[in-house]
Coordinates of C-alpha atoms in Angstrom, one line a residue:
M1 CA 0.0 -0.1 -0.1
S2 CA 1.3 3.1 -0.8
A3 CA 1.8 6.3 1.5
I4 CA -1.1 8.4 0.1
T5 CA -3.1 4.8 -0.3
A6 CA -2.8 4.5 3.4
F7 CA -3.6 8.3 4.0
V8 CA -6.9 7.7 2.1
A9 CA -8.2 4.8 4.0
S10 CA -7.2 6.4 7.6
A11 CA -9.1 9.5 6.6
T12 CA -12.3 7.9 5.4
V13 CA -12.9 4.6 7.3
Q14 CA -14.6 4.6 10.1
P15 CA -13.4 1.3 12.2
G16 CA -15.9 -1.3 12.6
F17 CA -17.9 -0.1 9.2
A18 CA -15.9 -0.4 6.1
D19 CA -13.2 -2.6 7.9
E20 CA -15.4 -5.6 7.8
P21 CA -16.6 -7.5 4.4
V22 CA -20.3 -5.5 3.3
K23 CA -23.5 -7.4 4.6
R24 CA -26.6 -7.1 2.3
S25 CA -28.3 -4.0 3.0
G26 CA -31.6 -2.4 1.2
L27 CA -29.9 0.3 0.8
G28 CA -29.4 1.0 -3.3
I29 CA -26.6 2.7 -5.5
V30 CA -27.0 5.7 -7.6
M31 CA -24.7 5.6 -10.7
Y32 CA -22.6 8.8 -9.9
D33 CA -21.6 7.5 -7.2
C34 CA -19.2 4.8 -9.4
N35 CA -18.2 7.5 -11.7
L36 CA -14.6 7.4 -10.6
R37 CA -14.8 3.7 -11.2
R38 CA -15.9 3.7 -14.6
K39 CA -13.3 6.1 -15.8
W40 CA -10.4 3.6 -14.7
M41 CA -12.1 0.8 -16.1
K42 CA -12.4 2.2 -19.4
K43 CA -8.7 3.3 -19.7
Q44 CA -8.1 -0.6 -18.9
D45 CA -10.4 -1.4 -21.9
P46 CA -12.2 0.9 -23.9
S47 CA -15.4 -1.3 -24.7
V48 CA -16.5 -1.5 -20.9
N49 CA -19.0 0.6 -19.9
L50 CA -19.6 0.3 -15.9
F51 CA -22.9 2.3 -16.8
D52 CA -24.3 -0.2 -18.9
P53 CA -27.7 -1.0 -16.9
L54 CA -26.8 -4.9 -15.9
T55 CA -23.3 -4.6 -15.3
F56 CA -24.3 -1.9 -13.1
V57 CA -26.8 -4.0 -11.0
Q58 CA -24.6 -6.7 -10.8
H59 CA -21.2 -4.6 -10.2
C60 CA -24.6 -3.0 -6.8
R61 CA -25.2 -6.4 -5.9
S62 CA -21.3 -7.5 -5.8
L63 CA -20.9 -4.5 -3.7
G64 CA -24.0 -5.8 -0.9
A65 CA -26.4 -3.2 -2.2
G66 CA -30.2 -3.9 -2.3
G67 CA -30.5 -2.2 -5.9
A68 CA -29.4 0.3 -8.4
Q69 CA -30.6 3.7 -9.9
V70 CA -29.0 3.6 -13.2
A71 CA -30.1 5.5 -16.8
L72 CA -31.9 2.7 -18.4
G73 CA -32.4 4.4 -21.9
S74 CA -34.4 3.2 -24.5
L75 CA -33.3 -0.2 -23.8
S76 CA -34.6 -3.2 -26.0
R77 CA -37.6 -5.5 -24.8
R78 CA -35.1 -8.3 -24.4
D79 CA -32.4 -6.3 -22.3
C80 CA -35.2 -5.1 -20.0
D81 CA -36.5 -8.5 -19.4
N82 CA -33.2 -9.8 -18.7
L83 CA -32.4 -7.1 -16.6
R84 CA -35.8 -7.8 -14.5
Q85 CA -35.1 -11.5 -14.5
F86 CA -31.7 -10.6 -12.7
A87 CA -33.0 -8.2 -10.2
D88 CA -36.4 -10.1 -9.5
E89 CA -33.9 -13.1 -8.7
H90 CA -31.5 -11.4 -6.4
D91 CA -34.2 -9.2 -4.7
L92 CA -32.7 -6.1 -6.4
Y93 CA -34.9 -2.9 -6.9
I94 CA -34.2 -0.8 -9.7
E95 CA -34.8 2.8 -10.6
T96 CA -34.1 4.6 -14.0
I97 CA -32.6 8.3 -14.7
V98 CA -34.4 10.2 -17.3
K99 CA -34.2 13.7 -18.8
P100 CA -37.9 15.2 -19.0
P101 CA -38.9 16.1 -22.9
R102 CA -37.7 19.6 -24.0
D103 CA -40.0 19.9 -26.7
R104 CA -43.1 17.9 -28.5
D105 CA -39.8 16.9 -31.2
D106 CA -38.4 15.3 -28.0
L107 CA -41.9 13.1 -26.5
S108 CA -40.7 9.8 -28.5
R109 CA -37.7 9.8 -27.0
F110 CA -39.0 10.3 -24.0
D111 CA -41.8 7.4 -24.1
A112 CA -39.4 4.9 -25.2
E113 CA -37.1 5.6 -22.3
M114 CA -40.5 5.3 -20.1
K115 CA -41.4 2.1 -21.7
A116 CA -38.1 0.6 -21.1
A117 CA -38.3 1.5 -17.4
R118 CA -42.0 -0.3 -17.4
N119 CA -40.3 -3.1 -19.1
A120 CA -37.6 -3.6 -16.6
G121 CA -39.5 -2.9 -13.4
A122 CA -38.2 0.3 -12.7
K123 CA -39.8 1.8 -9.5
A124 CA -39.4 5.4 -10.2
A125 CA -37.6 7.5 -12.8
R126 CA -35.5 10.2 -11.0
T127 CA -34.9 13.4 -13.2
V128 CA -34.2 17.0 -12.9
I129 CA -36.0 20.2 -14.4
I130 CA -33.2 22.8 -14.1
P131 CA -30.1 22.8 -15.6
G132 CA -27.0 23.4 -13.0
R133 CA -26.8 24.7 -9.4
R134 CA -29.1 27.9 -9.6
Y135 CA -26.0 30.1 -7.8
E136 CA -23.3 29.1 -10.6
Y137 CA -25.6 28.2 -13.8
F138 CA -28.0 31.9 -13.5
N139 CA -27.0 35.2 -13.7
S140 CA -30.3 36.8 -12.2
Y141 CA -33.3 35.7 -11.1
A142 CA -35.0 36.8 -14.2
D143 CA -33.0 34.2 -15.8
F144 CA -33.4 31.3 -13.3
K145 CA -37.1 31.8 -13.3
A146 CA -37.2 31.6 -17.2
A147 CA -35.2 28.4 -17.0
A148 CA -37.9 27.1 -14.2
K149 CA -40.9 27.9 -16.5
L150 CA -39.5 25.8 -19.2
G151 CA -39.1 23.1 -16.5
H152 CA -42.6 23.6 -14.9
A153 CA -43.6 23.1 -18.8
M154 CA -41.7 19.7 -19.2
V155 CA -43.2 18.1 -16.4
E156 CA -46.5 18.7 -17.8
R157 CA -45.2 17.8 -21.4
A158 CA -44.6 14.6 -19.3
L159 CA -47.6 13.8 -17.5
P160 CA -49.3 12.1 -20.0
I161 CA -46.8 9.6 -20.6
V162 CA -45.9 9.0 -17.3
E163 CA -49.4 8.6 -16.3
K164 CA -49.6 5.9 -19.5
Y165 CA -46.5 3.8 -18.3
E166 CA -47.2 3.8 -14.1
V167 CA -43.4 5.0 -13.5
P168 CA -43.2 7.5 -10.7
L169 CA -41.5 10.7 -12.1
A170 CA -39.4 11.6 -9.5
I171 CA -38.4 15.1 -9.6
E172 CA -35.0 15.9 -7.5
N173 CA -34.6 19.4 -5.4
H174 CA -31.2 20.0 -7.6
K175 CA -30.0 23.0 -5.8
D176 CA -32.5 24.6 -8.2
E177 CA -36.1 25.4 -6.6
R178 CA -36.3 26.6 -3.1
I179 CA -38.8 23.4 -1.1
D180 CA -42.0 26.1 -1.2
D181 CA -41.7 26.2 -5.0
R182 CA -41.0 22.9 -5.5
V183 CA -43.7 22.0 -3.1
A184 CA -45.9 24.4 -5.0
L185 CA -44.9 22.5 -8.2
L186 CA -46.1 19.0 -7.3
E187 CA -49.4 20.7 -5.5
R188 CA -50.1 22.3 -9.3
I189 CA -49.8 19.0 -11.0
N190 CA -51.2 16.7 -8.4
S191 CA -50.6 12.9 -9.8
P192 CA -49.7 10.3 -7.9
M193 CA -47.1 9.8 -10.8
V194 CA -45.4 13.0 -10.1
G195 CA -43.4 13.4 -7.2
A196 CA -40.0 13.7 -5.5
C197 CA -36.5 12.0 -5.9
V198 CA -35.7 13.8 -1.9
D199 CA -32.0 14.7 -2.1
T200 CA -31.1 14.9 1.6
G201 CA -28.4 17.6 1.4
N202 CA -29.0 19.3 -1.9
S203 CA -31.5 22.0 -0.3
F204 CA -29.2 23.7 2.5
S205 CA -27.0 25.2 -0.8
L206 CA -30.1 27.3 -1.0
L207 CA -31.0 28.2 2.8
D208 CA -33.1 25.7 2.9
D209 CA -33.6 24.0 6.9
V210 CA -31.8 20.9 6.7
Y211 CA -34.8 18.7 8.2
G212 CA -37.7 21.0 7.8
S213 CA -37.1 20.4 3.5
I214 CA -37.2 16.9 3.7
E215 CA -40.3 17.2 5.9
A216 CA -41.9 19.0 3.2
L217 CA -40.7 16.8 0.2
A218 CA -41.6 14.1 2.3
P219 CA -45.7 13.3 1.5
F220 CA -44.6 13.6 -2.4
A221 CA -41.3 10.9 -2.3
C222 CA -41.1 8.5 -4.7
S223 CA -37.2 8.1 -4.7
V224 CA -34.4 9.4 -2.1
H225 CA -31.0 10.5 -2.8
F226 CA -29.7 9.8 0.4
K227 CA -26.5 11.2 1.8
D228 CA -24.3 12.7 5.0
Q229 CA -22.7 16.1 3.5
S230 CA -19.1 17.6 5.0
L231 CA -19.6 21.3 5.9
S232 CA -16.7 24.3 6.6
E233 CA -16.8 27.7 6.4
Y234 CA -14.7 29.2 3.8
D235 CA -13.9 33.1 2.9
D236 CA -17.1 33.9 0.6
G237 CA -19.5 31.0 2.4
F238 CA -19.2 27.3 3.4
L239 CA -17.9 24.3 1.7
L240 CA -20.4 21.0 0.7
G241 CA -19.1 17.8 -0.1
D242 CA -20.6 14.1 -0.1
I243 CA -18.9 12.2 2.7
P244 CA -19.6 8.6 3.9
L245 CA -22.7 8.2 6.0
G246 CA -22.6 8.6 10.0
Q247 CA -19.2 10.8 9.3
G248 CA -20.9 14.2 8.2
S249 CA -22.9 16.8 9.5
F250 CA -26.2 15.9 9.4
D251 CA -28.9 13.7 11.9
L252 CA -29.4 10.7 9.5
K253 CA -31.6 8.8 12.1
R254 CA -33.7 11.7 12.2
I255 CA -34.2 11.9 8.5
V256 CA -34.5 8.1 7.7
E257 CA -37.5 8.6 10.3
I258 CA -38.9 12.0 8.6
I259 CA -39.1 9.5 5.2
R260 CA -40.4 6.7 6.7
T261 CA -43.0 8.5 8.9
A262 CA -44.5 9.4 5.5
K263 CA -43.6 6.7 3.2
P264 CA -42.9 3.3 5.2
N265 CA -41.8 1.1 2.1
L266 CA -40.1 3.4 -0.1
Q267 CA -36.5 2.9 -1.4
F268 CA -33.3 5.0 -0.4
S269 CA -30.2 5.0 -2.7
L270 CA -26.8 5.8 -1.9
E271 CA -25.4 8.9 -3.3
V272 CA -21.8 9.7 -2.3
I273 CA -19.6 11.4 -5.2
T274 CA -16.2 11.0 -4.5
R275 CA -14.9 14.2 -4.9
D276 CA -14.1 17.7 -3.8
A277 CA -16.1 19.5 -1.5
L278 CA -18.5 22.1 -3.4
K279 CA -18.2 26.0 -2.7
V280 CA -21.2 27.4 -1.4
P281 CA -20.4 31.6 -1.9
C282 CA -23.3 33.0 0.1
L283 CA -21.7 35.5 1.2
T284 CA -20.8 36.9 -2.1
E285 CA -22.7 39.2 -4.3
E286 CA -22.8 36.8 -7.3
Y287 CA -24.6 34.5 -5.2
W288 CA -27.5 36.8 -4.5
R289 CA -28.1 37.5 -8.1
S290 CA -30.3 34.6 -8.4
V291 CA -30.8 33.1 -4.7
T292 CA -33.0 36.4 -3.8
E293 CA -36.0 34.4 -1.7
P294 CA -34.1 33.5 1.4
T295 CA -34.2 36.1 4.4
G296 CA -31.2 37.0 6.3
G297 CA -32.5 34.6 9.2
D298 CA -32.4 32.4 6.6
L299 CA -28.2 32.7 6.1
A300 CA -27.6 33.4 9.8
R301 CA -29.3 29.6 10.8
T302 CA -27.5 28.4 7.9
L303 CA -23.8 29.7 9.1
Q304 CA -24.8 28.7 12.7
F305 CA -25.2 25.0 11.4
V306 CA -22.3 24.7 9.9
R307 CA -20.5 26.0 12.4
R308 CA -21.6 24.0 15.4
N309 CA -22.0 20.8 13.0
S310 CA -18.5 21.1 11.1
A311 CA -17.0 18.0 9.5
K312 CA -14.5 18.1 6.6
A313 CA -13.7 16.2 3.2
I314 CA -10.6 15.2 2.1
S315 CA -9.2 16.9 -0.9
V316 CA -9.9 14.6 -4.0
T317 CA -8.3 15.9 -7.7
S318 CA -4.9 15.6 -5.3
L319 CA -4.9 12.1 -5.6
P320 CA -3.5 10.2 -8.2
L321 CA -6.7 7.9 -10.0
I322 CA -5.9 4.7 -8.7
D323 CA -6.4 6.2 -5.5
Q324 CA -9.6 8.3 -6.1
V325 CA -10.8 4.6 -7.4
K326 CA -10.0 3.2 -3.9
L327 CA -11.1 6.3 -2.1
E328 CA -15.0 5.8 -3.9
D329 CA -14.5 2.2 -3.0
I330 CA -14.0 3.3 0.7
N331 CA -16.9 5.6 0.6
I332 CA -19.6 3.1 -0.6
A333 CA -18.6 0.5 1.4
S334 CA -18.6 2.4 4.6
S335 CA -22.0 3.8 3.7
L336 CA -23.2 0.7 3.2
N337 CA -22.0 -0.9 6.2
Y338 CA -23.4 2.0 8.5
A339 CA -27.0 2.3 7.0
Q340 CA -27.4 -1.8 7.4
R341 CA -25.7 -1.5 11.1
E342 CA -27.2 1.5 12.6
L343 CA -30.0 3.2 10.1
G344 CA -31.9 -0.5 9.8
L345 CA -31.4 0.5 5.6

């Protein structure tokens, strides 16, 4: 073991969790958790694609996960049948990842993907409706609202197809709309086939209350991106990063209880993306150009939470790729073990 690999292990493995073989967890894995392993595998053999749906589901099973959230695309009926058979044989759940229809010309693509989701037995189709992190992507609140209007139109355009195939469309709170606006959208659509992919960390970047945002979305939940977060201050605001479950700043037992109370049988999918912590520059003028809704009280509550619940993640991009992959593996294994042992997932 190299010195840098030893540092990776000592910095991220919680004793008693990732240092033992993974027992089977009901927690699934989001494909983005394995970005680095996919990249490394492609460097070894360009013909190998870890994100091929059946390959990825098999990989998730080998890690001890209970399911997978992966883009299915417009799989053939035969491939859908093979995927569904494997998942059924091994008691795994499948969720897909889709893009909503941009316009009428895009409806056939969306229809094919939702048909594949149904044929593969997907429990939900996770999506996002507004591009990018709001405070990075938009230069003004007007620009953001125009994009949000287009995103809402995409949901309305998707609705008949979603209801035809009866696979719930799960819209993620993707550092885009604040929770009040997202809840208003879901209430207006008012369909059991359109709900939320509850990301348990994202809304903190828009100065929403950590647990209040989850409570508001939980009744609409069709899917969960379950994560812990590292929090630390920097000059322009705070750093927000994915970190193995149980090693971050959030009360995960409280989060599980909130969601389970609203949706007792809902699947949880781990999202722990191994990367450098993201900057949330909430003390800059640029941030407030597009994020205008929060109050001074929201900002104060958020920064107090950061100071009282600080947890740091190590730098990832400074490591060689092979050590990034090892760190990614450790983060997933540690999280699965923690979820199974401590959270009953």
